[in-house]
């Protein structure tokens, strides 16, 4: 039953991911958390790359959808305090990696389903990054426990998402809108928002996660989350074939480059970073809607990482990856490896009393 | 006398609760009691111990936390 539900959610995501392209979103980018957060950073003027500036309503939809359904089901709970600064920095590193590949793990699946074989190279890197992350987890990696917080902490992110929605509708002069490039391709606001809300609700309910999918397979051989990824791929593949978007090959794929090495490294950084965070970028947004302010710190890190990537020329383009981008993503990888190492502890102390053995509170 | 192993996974990120439960099951015999404060962690633990062939009873305490009692299936 659970597997059916997550498979259906995956199918829904894949379907919406291609439908949004039909309605005007960029090719193979119906939904992409990394690309859309980069567009939001541009829309707010945090970077001035003119082709990628638009306050994508889908992102607000993910957060608000998760928020509303979590309130409804009683799962909403304001919490935080598990290394928020490090989560912010890991979020930055993840975004640097994603913008070297040109997409988050979700877009990786959507690109694959459109025949873009560069995404296959990315997938191998992604799984490799997760594999490294799993080694840290096996050694006891933890960013520490979160704690319950004042409820208002949990409202901050959904309210920020609402502010972004108001800004994109009102369109005041200080908000940027691309006139050409990927961010000039956009579905109508209401359709984008509706799709975002549906995705937010579906992911909150089913815990769908691109990182968790491969992590759980490697770590505990649990295929539950894999059904979500398979669903996304199958629905997107069928939709791409129906709409004639499918084109098999490496060259001239939409908003993609063919540099295999950097596609591999870019998504390896995303895989490792997101494993340390406990979930893929989409999952971080959904958790932030459920009241998790650590996930919100990671999400804000994604925005900062996008601004940083474009301001310092790290982000790739269809022409390839700049040397600044290559150095940047290697620094991001080194940073993640250090975090993984520093926060891994091998032994958990236990206390015995009578017939009861209790782990010390670490 | 039956032995009990107590595990507190409150506030831990995915997938740490599952890893700790798995480790505790591998290294201990007898009953395992897990205290969890997250729906996701609770679901994941129930799924894990189910596939490993354990019985799991879930209760909620006064703090709206979950108490999972995991025993070998007879």
Short mmCIF file of C-alpha atoms in Angstrom, two decimals:
data_model
loop_
_atom_site.label_atom_id
_atom_site.label_comp_id
_atom_site.label_asym_id
_atom_site.label_seq_id
_atom_site.Cartn_x
_atom_site.Cartn_y
_atom_site.Cartn_z
CA UNK A 1 0.00 0.00 0.00
CA UNK A 2 2.74 2.44 1.00
CA UNK A 3 4.72 1.51 -2.08
CA UNK A 4 1.70 2.14 -4.28
CA UNK A 5 1.27 5.58 -2.72
CA UNK A 6 4.87 6.67 -3.28
CA UNK A 7 4.87 5.23 -6.81
CA UNK A 8 1.72 7.27 -7.55
CA UNK A 9 3.36 10.38 -6.06
CA UNK A 10 6.40 9.82 -8.25
CA UNK A 11 4.18 9.43 -11.31
CA UNK A 12 2.42 12.68 -10.35
CA UNK A 13 5.76 14.51 -10.02
CA UNK A 14 7.02 13.24 -13.37
CA UNK A 15 3.71 14.14 -15.01
CA UNK A 16 3.72 17.69 -13.58
CA UNK A 17 7.43 18.06 -14.33
CA UNK A 18 6.79 17.69 -18.05
CA UNK A 19 3.39 19.36 -18.07
CA UNK A 20 4.97 22.56 -16.70
CA UNK A 21 7.36 22.55 -19.67
CA UNK A 22 4.32 22.31 -21.93
CA UNK A 23 2.87 25.34 -20.12
CA UNK A 24 6.01 27.40 -20.58
CA UNK A 25 8.77 26.35 -18.16
CA UNK A 26 12.26 25.79 -19.67
CA UNK A 27 12.93 22.51 -21.49
CA UNK A 28 13.68 19.54 -19.20
CA UNK A 29 13.19 21.99 -16.32
CA UNK A 30 9.51 21.71 -15.50
CA UNK A 31 10.57 21.34 -11.87
CA UNK A 32 14.13 21.85 -10.67
CA UNK A 33 14.79 22.95 -7.12
CA UNK A 34 18.34 24.13 -7.80
CA UNK A 35 17.47 26.02 -10.99
CA UNK A 36 14.38 27.61 -9.47
CA UNK A 37 16.17 28.71 -6.31
CA UNK A 38 18.89 30.18 -8.52
CA UNK A 39 16.15 32.06 -10.41
CA UNK A 40 14.74 33.31 -7.10
CA UNK A 41 18.19 34.53 -6.01
CA UNK A 42 18.31 36.38 -9.34
CA UNK A 43 14.77 37.74 -8.99
CA UNK A 44 15.73 39.22 -5.62
CA UNK A 45 18.85 40.76 -7.18
CA UNK A 46 21.23 38.68 -5.07
CA UNK A 47 23.04 37.94 -8.33
CA UNK A 48 22.75 39.82 -11.61
CA UNK A 49 22.87 37.03 -14.20
CA UNK A 50 20.17 38.45 -16.47
CA UNK A 51 19.07 35.11 -17.92
CA UNK A 52 18.11 33.57 -14.58
CA UNK A 53 15.94 36.02 -12.64
CA UNK A 54 12.39 35.04 -11.67
CA UNK A 55 10.65 34.38 -8.35
CA UNK A 56 9.48 30.87 -9.29
CA UNK A 57 6.09 30.23 -7.64
CA UNK A 58 6.73 26.46 -7.64
CA UNK A 59 9.25 26.84 -4.77
CA UNK A 60 6.74 28.74 -2.63
CA UNK A 61 4.21 26.04 -3.52
CA UNK A 62 6.47 23.23 -2.26
CA UNK A 63 6.95 24.95 1.10
CA UNK A 64 3.35 26.12 1.60
CA UNK A 65 1.91 22.80 0.40
CA UNK A 66 4.03 20.91 2.90
CA UNK A 67 3.14 23.43 5.62
CA UNK A 68 -0.63 23.14 5.08
CA UNK A 69 -0.71 19.34 4.91
CA UNK A 70 1.57 19.05 7.96
CA UNK A 71 -0.77 21.34 9.91
CA UNK A 72 -3.73 19.27 8.75
CA UNK A 73 -2.20 15.92 9.71
CA UNK A 74 -0.71 17.19 12.97
CA UNK A 75 2.87 16.59 11.84
CA UNK A 76 3.80 20.28 11.91
CA UNK A 77 6.30 20.82 14.70
CA UNK A 78 8.69 23.75 15.11
CA UNK A 79 12.16 22.31 15.69
CA UNK A 80 15.79 23.20 15.14
CA UNK A 81 19.23 23.47 16.63
CA UNK A 82 21.06 20.69 14.81
CA UNK A 83 24.12 22.58 13.55
CA UNK A 84 22.16 25.26 11.64
CA UNK A 85 25.24 27.21 10.47
CA UNK A 86 26.87 24.09 9.07
CA UNK A 87 23.64 23.12 7.36
CA UNK A 88 23.59 26.57 5.75
CA UNK A 89 27.15 26.07 4.48
CA UNK A 90 26.40 22.51 3.30
CA UNK A 91 23.41 23.97 1.44
CA UNK A 92 25.79 26.40 -0.29
CA UNK A 93 28.13 23.55 -1.26
CA UNK A 94 25.22 21.50 -2.61
CA UNK A 95 24.10 24.42 -4.77
CA UNK A 96 27.60 24.97 -6.14
CA UNK A 97 27.65 21.29 -7.19
CA UNK A 98 24.13 21.44 -8.65
CA UNK A 99 24.95 24.50 -10.75
CA UNK A 100 28.07 22.81 -12.14
CA UNK A 101 25.86 19.93 -13.30
CA UNK A 102 22.97 22.31 -14.09
CA UNK A 103 20.22 20.77 -12.03
CA UNK A 104 19.15 19.21 -8.77
CA UNK A 105 18.66 15.42 -8.43
CA UNK A 106 15.04 15.86 -9.50
CA UNK A 107 16.03 17.56 -12.75
CA UNK A 108 18.62 14.81 -13.21
CA UNK A 109 15.74 12.30 -13.40
CA UNK A 110 13.68 14.61 -15.65
CA UNK A 111 16.70 15.09 -17.96
CA UNK A 112 17.24 11.32 -18.09
CA UNK A 113 13.59 10.82 -18.97
CA UNK A 114 14.05 13.23 -21.89
CA UNK A 115 16.98 11.22 -23.26
CA UNK A 116 19.77 13.52 -21.99
CA UNK A 117 22.61 11.04 -21.44
CA UNK A 118 24.76 13.65 -19.66
CA UNK A 119 22.37 13.10 -16.77
CA UNK A 120 23.34 9.42 -16.77
CA UNK A 121 26.95 10.44 -16.08
CA UNK A 122 25.59 12.77 -13.42
CA UNK A 123 23.59 9.91 -11.89
CA UNK A 124 26.74 7.81 -11.51
CA UNK A 125 28.42 10.75 -9.75
CA UNK A 126 25.34 11.29 -7.60
CA UNK A 127 25.30 7.67 -6.41
CA UNK A 128 29.07 7.87 -5.81
CA UNK A 129 28.61 10.96 -3.61
CA UNK A 130 25.84 9.23 -1.66
CA UNK A 131 28.07 6.16 -1.24
CA UNK A 132 30.76 8.37 0.36
CA UNK A 133 28.12 9.95 2.59
CA UNK A 134 26.89 6.52 3.66
CA UNK A 135 30.43 5.62 4.78
CA UNK A 136 30.33 8.62 7.15
CA UNK A 137 26.85 7.60 8.36
CA UNK A 138 28.16 4.11 9.09
CA UNK A 139 30.93 5.67 11.18
CA UNK A 140 28.28 7.49 13.22
CA UNK A 141 28.02 10.80 11.36
CA UNK A 142 25.54 13.17 12.98
CA UNK A 143 25.03 16.93 12.96
CA UNK A 144 23.45 16.58 16.39
CA UNK A 145 19.91 16.48 17.72
CA UNK A 146 17.29 19.11 17.05
CA UNK A 147 14.98 20.38 19.74
CA UNK A 148 11.48 21.72 19.93
CA UNK A 149 11.34 25.45 19.35
CA UNK A 150 8.78 28.20 19.76
CA UNK A 151 6.05 27.58 17.15
CA UNK A 152 6.76 30.91 15.43
CA UNK A 153 10.09 29.46 14.26
CA UNK A 154 8.16 27.01 12.12
CA UNK A 155 6.00 29.74 10.57
CA UNK A 156 8.99 31.76 9.34
CA UNK A 157 9.70 29.73 6.20
CA UNK A 158 6.08 29.39 4.99
CA UNK A 159 5.68 33.16 5.54
CA UNK A 160 8.86 33.87 3.56
CA UNK A 161 7.44 31.68 0.78
CA UNK A 162 4.21 33.70 0.92
CA UNK A 163 6.15 36.98 0.69
CA UNK A 164 7.90 35.68 -2.45
CA UNK A 165 4.49 34.83 -3.95
CA UNK A 166 3.16 38.31 -3.19
CA UNK A 167 6.26 39.86 -4.76
CA UNK A 168 5.94 37.84 -7.96
CA UNK A 169 2.27 38.79 -8.31
CA UNK A 170 2.67 42.48 -7.43
CA UNK A 171 5.98 42.71 -9.37
CA UNK A 172 7.41 45.85 -7.78
CA UNK A 173 10.25 47.61 -9.62
CA UNK A 174 13.00 46.21 -7.37
CA UNK A 175 12.19 42.61 -8.35
CA UNK A 176 13.96 41.28 -11.44
CA UNK A 177 12.26 39.40 -14.27
CA UNK A 178 14.42 37.89 -17.04
CA UNK A 179 13.48 38.98 -20.54
CA UNK A 180 15.49 36.25 -22.23
CA UNK A 181 17.15 32.98 -21.18
CA UNK A 182 15.81 30.11 -19.07
CA UNK A 183 14.04 32.32 -16.52
CA UNK A 184 12.08 34.05 -19.30
CA UNK A 185 10.42 30.69 -19.94
CA UNK A 186 7.71 30.36 -17.36
CA UNK A 187 4.35 28.72 -16.94
CA UNK A 188 1.45 30.95 -15.80
CA UNK A 189 1.79 31.82 -12.09
CA UNK A 190 -1.39 30.02 -10.98
CA UNK A 191 -0.44 26.81 -12.76
CA UNK A 192 3.10 26.94 -11.32
CA UNK A 193 1.74 27.55 -7.84
CA UNK A 194 -0.87 24.79 -8.09
CA UNK A 195 1.75 22.30 -9.30
CA UNK A 196 4.09 23.39 -6.49
CA UNK A 197 1.37 22.92 -3.85
CA UNK A 198 0.51 19.45 -5.16
CA UNK A 199 4.18 18.41 -5.17
CA UNK A 200 4.71 19.82 -1.65
CA UNK A 201 1.74 17.85 -0.34
CA UNK A 202 2.73 14.63 -2.13
CA UNK A 203 6.35 14.76 -0.97
CA UNK A 204 5.35 15.59 2.61
CA UNK A 205 2.98 12.63 2.75
CA UNK A 206 5.23 10.05 1.08
CA UNK A 207 8.70 11.34 2.23
CA UNK A 208 9.81 11.04 -1.41
CA UNK A 209 13.52 11.91 -1.67
CA UNK A 210 16.08 11.43 -4.43
CA UNK A 211 18.98 11.11 -2.00
CA UNK A 212 17.13 8.87 0.44
CA UNK A 213 16.28 6.61 -2.47
CA UNK A 214 19.88 5.54 -3.15
CA UNK A 215 21.04 6.02 0.45
CA UNK A 216 18.49 3.56 1.82
CA UNK A 217 19.30 1.07 -0.93
CA UNK A 218 23.02 1.17 -0.09
CA UNK A 219 22.64 1.42 3.67
CA UNK A 220 19.72 -0.84 4.60
CA UNK A 221 18.66 -2.31 1.22
CA UNK A 222 15.26 -0.64 1.57
CA UNK A 223 13.71 0.03 -1.87
CA UNK A 224 10.71 2.06 -0.57
CA UNK A 225 11.93 5.47 -1.79
CA UNK A 226 13.17 3.98 -5.06
CA UNK A 227 9.53 3.54 -6.12
CA UNK A 228 9.17 7.34 -6.05
CA UNK A 229 12.14 7.86 -8.34
CA UNK A 230 10.95 5.13 -10.71
CA UNK A 231 7.53 6.79 -10.81
CA UNK A 232 9.02 10.20 -11.70
CA UNK A 233 11.13 8.65 -14.45
CA UNK A 234 8.31 6.58 -15.98
CA UNK A 235 5.72 9.35 -16.06
CA UNK A 236 8.20 11.91 -17.39
CA UNK A 237 9.40 9.49 -20.06
CA UNK A 238 5.86 8.81 -21.29
CA UNK A 239 4.96 12.52 -21.23
CA UNK A 240 8.16 13.45 -23.09
CA UNK A 241 7.39 10.86 -25.77
CA UNK A 242 3.80 12.11 -26.10
CA UNK A 243 4.83 15.77 -26.42
CA UNK A 244 7.80 14.98 -28.67
CA UNK A 245 10.33 16.34 -26.12
CA UNK A 246 12.34 13.09 -26.03
CA UNK A 247 15.75 13.27 -27.74
CA UNK A 248 18.38 10.62 -26.98
CA UNK A 249 22.03 11.68 -26.90
CA UNK A 250 24.70 13.81 -25.29
CA UNK A 251 24.91 16.89 -27.52
CA UNK A 252 22.61 19.88 -27.82
CA UNK A 253 20.47 18.91 -24.86
CA UNK A 254 18.50 21.82 -23.37
CA UNK A 255 20.27 23.78 -20.59
CA UNK A 256 23.03 21.17 -20.25
CA UNK A 257 26.72 20.74 -21.10
CA UNK A 258 28.61 17.64 -22.22
CA UNK A 259 31.62 17.76 -19.89
CA UNK A 260 31.27 14.32 -18.29
CA UNK A 261 33.93 14.74 -15.61
CA UNK A 262 32.31 17.87 -14.19
CA UNK A 263 28.80 16.47 -14.51
CA UNK A 264 30.05 13.55 -12.40
CA UNK A 265 31.83 15.72 -9.81
CA UNK A 266 28.98 18.26 -9.65
CA UNK A 267 26.37 15.69 -8.72
CA UNK A 268 28.80 13.76 -6.50
CA UNK A 269 29.04 16.93 -4.40
CA UNK A 270 25.23 17.17 -4.36
CA UNK A 271 24.94 13.49 -3.37
CA UNK A 272 27.44 13.78 -0.54
CA UNK A 273 26.16 17.12 0.75
CA UNK A 274 22.52 16.09 0.66
CA UNK A 275 23.32 12.81 2.43
CA UNK A 276 24.95 14.81 5.22
CA UNK A 277 21.84 17.04 5.35
CA UNK A 278 19.55 14.00 5.47
CA UNK A 279 17.67 14.69 2.23
CA UNK A 280 17.70 16.14 -1.27
CA UNK A 281 17.04 19.85 -1.94
CA UNK A 282 13.32 19.24 -2.55
CA UNK A 283 13.07 17.35 0.74
CA UNK A 284 14.81 20.23 2.57
CA UNK A 285 12.16 22.65 1.30
CA UNK A 286 9.36 20.31 2.37
CA UNK A 287 10.91 19.80 5.83
CA UNK A 288 11.26 23.58 6.19
CA UNK A 289 7.50 23.81 5.55
CA UNK A 290 6.86 21.21 8.28
CA UNK A 291 8.58 23.45 10.83
CA UNK A 292 12.17 22.20 10.59
CA UNK A 293 14.29 25.34 10.85
CA UNK A 294 17.51 23.36 10.28
CA UNK A 295 16.18 22.39 6.86
CA UNK A 296 15.23 26.05 6.41
CA UNK A 297 18.86 27.01 7.14
CA UNK A 298 19.95 24.56 4.43
CA UNK A 299 17.38 26.05 2.02
CA UNK A 300 18.68 29.58 2.67
CA UNK A 301 22.17 28.16 2.11
CA UNK A 302 20.97 26.99 -1.30
CA UNK A 303 19.92 30.58 -2.13
CA UNK A 304 23.26 31.97 -0.91
CA UNK A 305 25.11 29.28 -2.87
CA UNK A 306 23.24 30.24 -6.05
CA UNK A 307 24.04 33.94 -5.59
CA UNK A 308 27.69 33.06 -4.86
CA UNK A 309 27.89 30.76 -7.90
CA UNK A 310 26.66 33.42 -10.31
CA UNK A 311 28.45 36.38 -8.75
CA UNK A 312 31.80 34.57 -8.93
CA UNK A 313 31.26 32.77 -12.22
CA UNK A 314 31.13 29.23 -10.79
CA UNK A 315 27.86 28.21 -12.45
CA UNK A 316 28.16 26.16 -15.62
CA UNK A 317 26.52 27.13 -18.91
CA UNK A 318 25.73 25.03 -22.01
CA UNK A 319 29.30 25.98 -23.10
CA UNK A 320 30.74 24.04 -20.15
CA UNK A 321 32.25 24.60 -16.72
CA UNK A 322 34.57 27.59 -16.14
CA UNK A 323 37.87 27.10 -14.31
CA UNK A 324 36.37 29.10 -11.43
CA UNK A 325 33.53 26.58 -11.38
CA UNK A 326 35.96 23.67 -11.36
CA UNK A 327 37.93 25.12 -8.45
CA UNK A 328 34.73 26.10 -6.63
CA UNK A 329 33.17 22.66 -6.80
CA UNK A 330 36.42 21.00 -5.65
CA UNK A 331 36.53 23.34 -2.65
CA UNK A 332 32.89 22.44 -1.94
CA UNK A 333 33.81 18.74 -2.11
CA UNK A 334 36.77 19.22 0.26
CA UNK A 335 34.56 21.13 2.69
CA UNK A 336 31.95 18.35 2.71
CA UNK A 337 34.60 15.67 3.28
CA UNK A 338 35.96 17.62 6.24
CA UNK A 339 32.47 18.03 7.73
CA UNK A 340 31.80 14.32 7.19
CA UNK A 341 35.02 13.38 8.94
CA UNK A 342 34.73 15.82 11.85
CA UNK A 343 31.15 14.90 12.71
CA UNK A 344 31.62 11.12 12.59
CA UNK A 345 32.05 9.38 15.91
CA UNK A 346 32.72 5.71 16.13
CA UNK A 347 31.45 4.70 19.53
CA UNK A 348 28.30 5.35 21.50
CA UNK A 349 28.60 5.10 25.26
CA UNK A 350 26.07 3.04 27.17
CA UNK A 351 24.94 2.99 30.79
CA UNK A 352 23.72 -0.18 32.51
CA UNK A 353 21.29 -0.26 35.41
CA UNK A 354 19.59 -3.48 36.48
CA UNK A 355 18.35 -5.25 33.36
CA UNK A 356 18.23 -2.02 31.36
CA UNK A 357 20.97 -0.77 29.04
CA UNK A 358 20.56 2.83 27.96
CA UNK A 359 22.57 4.77 25.38
CA UNK A 360 24.03 7.99 26.66
CA UNK A 361 22.27 11.02 25.24
CA UNK A 362 24.49 11.90 22.30
CA UNK B 1 15.57 -12.37 33.34
CA UNK B 2 14.79 -10.55 30.12
CA UNK B 3 17.08 -7.70 29.19
CA UNK B 4 15.97 -4.34 27.83
CA UNK B 5 17.99 -1.95 25.69
CA UNK B 6 16.77 1.66 25.60
CA UNK B 7 17.42 3.93 22.68
CA UNK B 8 16.58 7.63 22.37
CA UNK B 9 16.46 8.78 18.75
CA UNK B 10 14.61 12.06 19.36
CA UNK B 11 15.80 14.94 17.22
CA UNK B 12 18.12 12.92 15.02
CA UNK B 13 18.10 13.51 11.24
CA UNK B 14 17.29 10.85 8.68
CA UNK B 15 18.55 8.10 8.54
CA UNK B 16 20.36 8.14 11.91
CA UNK B 17 17.43 6.68 13.92
CA UNK B 18 17.26 3.68 11.60
CA UNK B 19 21.03 3.12 11.76
CA UNK B 20 21.02 3.21 15.56
CA UNK B 21 18.10 0.79 15.79
CA UNK B 22 19.76 -1.59 13.33
CA UNK B 23 23.01 -1.48 15.29
CA UNK B 24 21.21 -2.05 18.59
CA UNK B 25 19.37 -5.06 17.18
CA UNK B 26 22.61 -6.52 15.85
CA UNK B 27 24.50 -6.16 19.12
CA UNK B 28 21.79 -6.93 21.70
CA UNK B 29 19.39 -9.67 22.50
CA UNK B 30 16.09 -9.20 24.24
CA UNK B 31 13.71 -6.29 24.09
CA UNK B 32 14.52 -2.94 22.48
CA UNK B 33 12.66 0.20 23.48
CA UNK B 34 12.97 3.24 21.22
CA UNK B 35 11.87 6.77 22.03
CA UNK B 36 11.15 8.85 18.92
CA UNK B 37 9.62 12.27 18.35
CA UNK B 38 9.23 12.17 14.59
CA UNK B 39 6.61 10.54 12.40
CA UNK B 40 9.18 9.90 9.67
CA UNK B 41 11.70 8.20 11.96
CA UNK B 42 8.93 6.11 13.53
CA UNK B 43 7.66 4.94 10.14
CA UNK B 44 11.19 4.15 8.98
CA UNK B 45 11.99 2.16 12.11
CA UNK B 46 8.73 0.21 11.86
CA UNK B 47 9.51 -0.62 8.23
CA UNK B 48 13.06 -1.70 9.05
CA UNK B 49 12.19 -3.96 11.97
CA UNK B 50 9.28 -5.40 9.97
CA UNK B 51 11.59 -6.53 7.18
CA UNK B 52 14.05 -7.91 9.74
CA UNK B 53 11.28 -10.06 11.23
CA UNK B 54 10.71 -8.29 14.54
CA UNK B 55 7.46 -7.39 16.21
CA UNK B 56 6.96 -3.68 16.92
CA UNK B 57 4.38 -2.11 19.17
CA UNK B 58 3.97 1.67 18.96
CA UNK B 59 2.53 3.77 21.78
CA UNK B 60 2.47 7.51 22.37
CA UNK B 61 3.48 9.08 25.65
CA UNK B 62 2.27 12.27 27.35
CA UNK B 63 4.75 14.42 25.39
CA UNK B 64 3.29 13.31 22.03
CA UNK B 65 6.36 11.17 21.50
CA UNK B 66 6.40 7.62 20.19
CA UNK B 67 7.53 4.67 22.27
CA UNK B 68 8.37 1.66 20.14
CA UNK B 69 8.72 -1.71 21.80
CA UNK B 70 10.58 -4.10 19.55
CA UNK B 71 10.70 -7.81 20.27
CA UNK B 72 11.65 -10.94 18.35
CA UNK B 73 8.65 -12.47 16.65
CA UNK B 74 7.68 -15.73 18.33
#
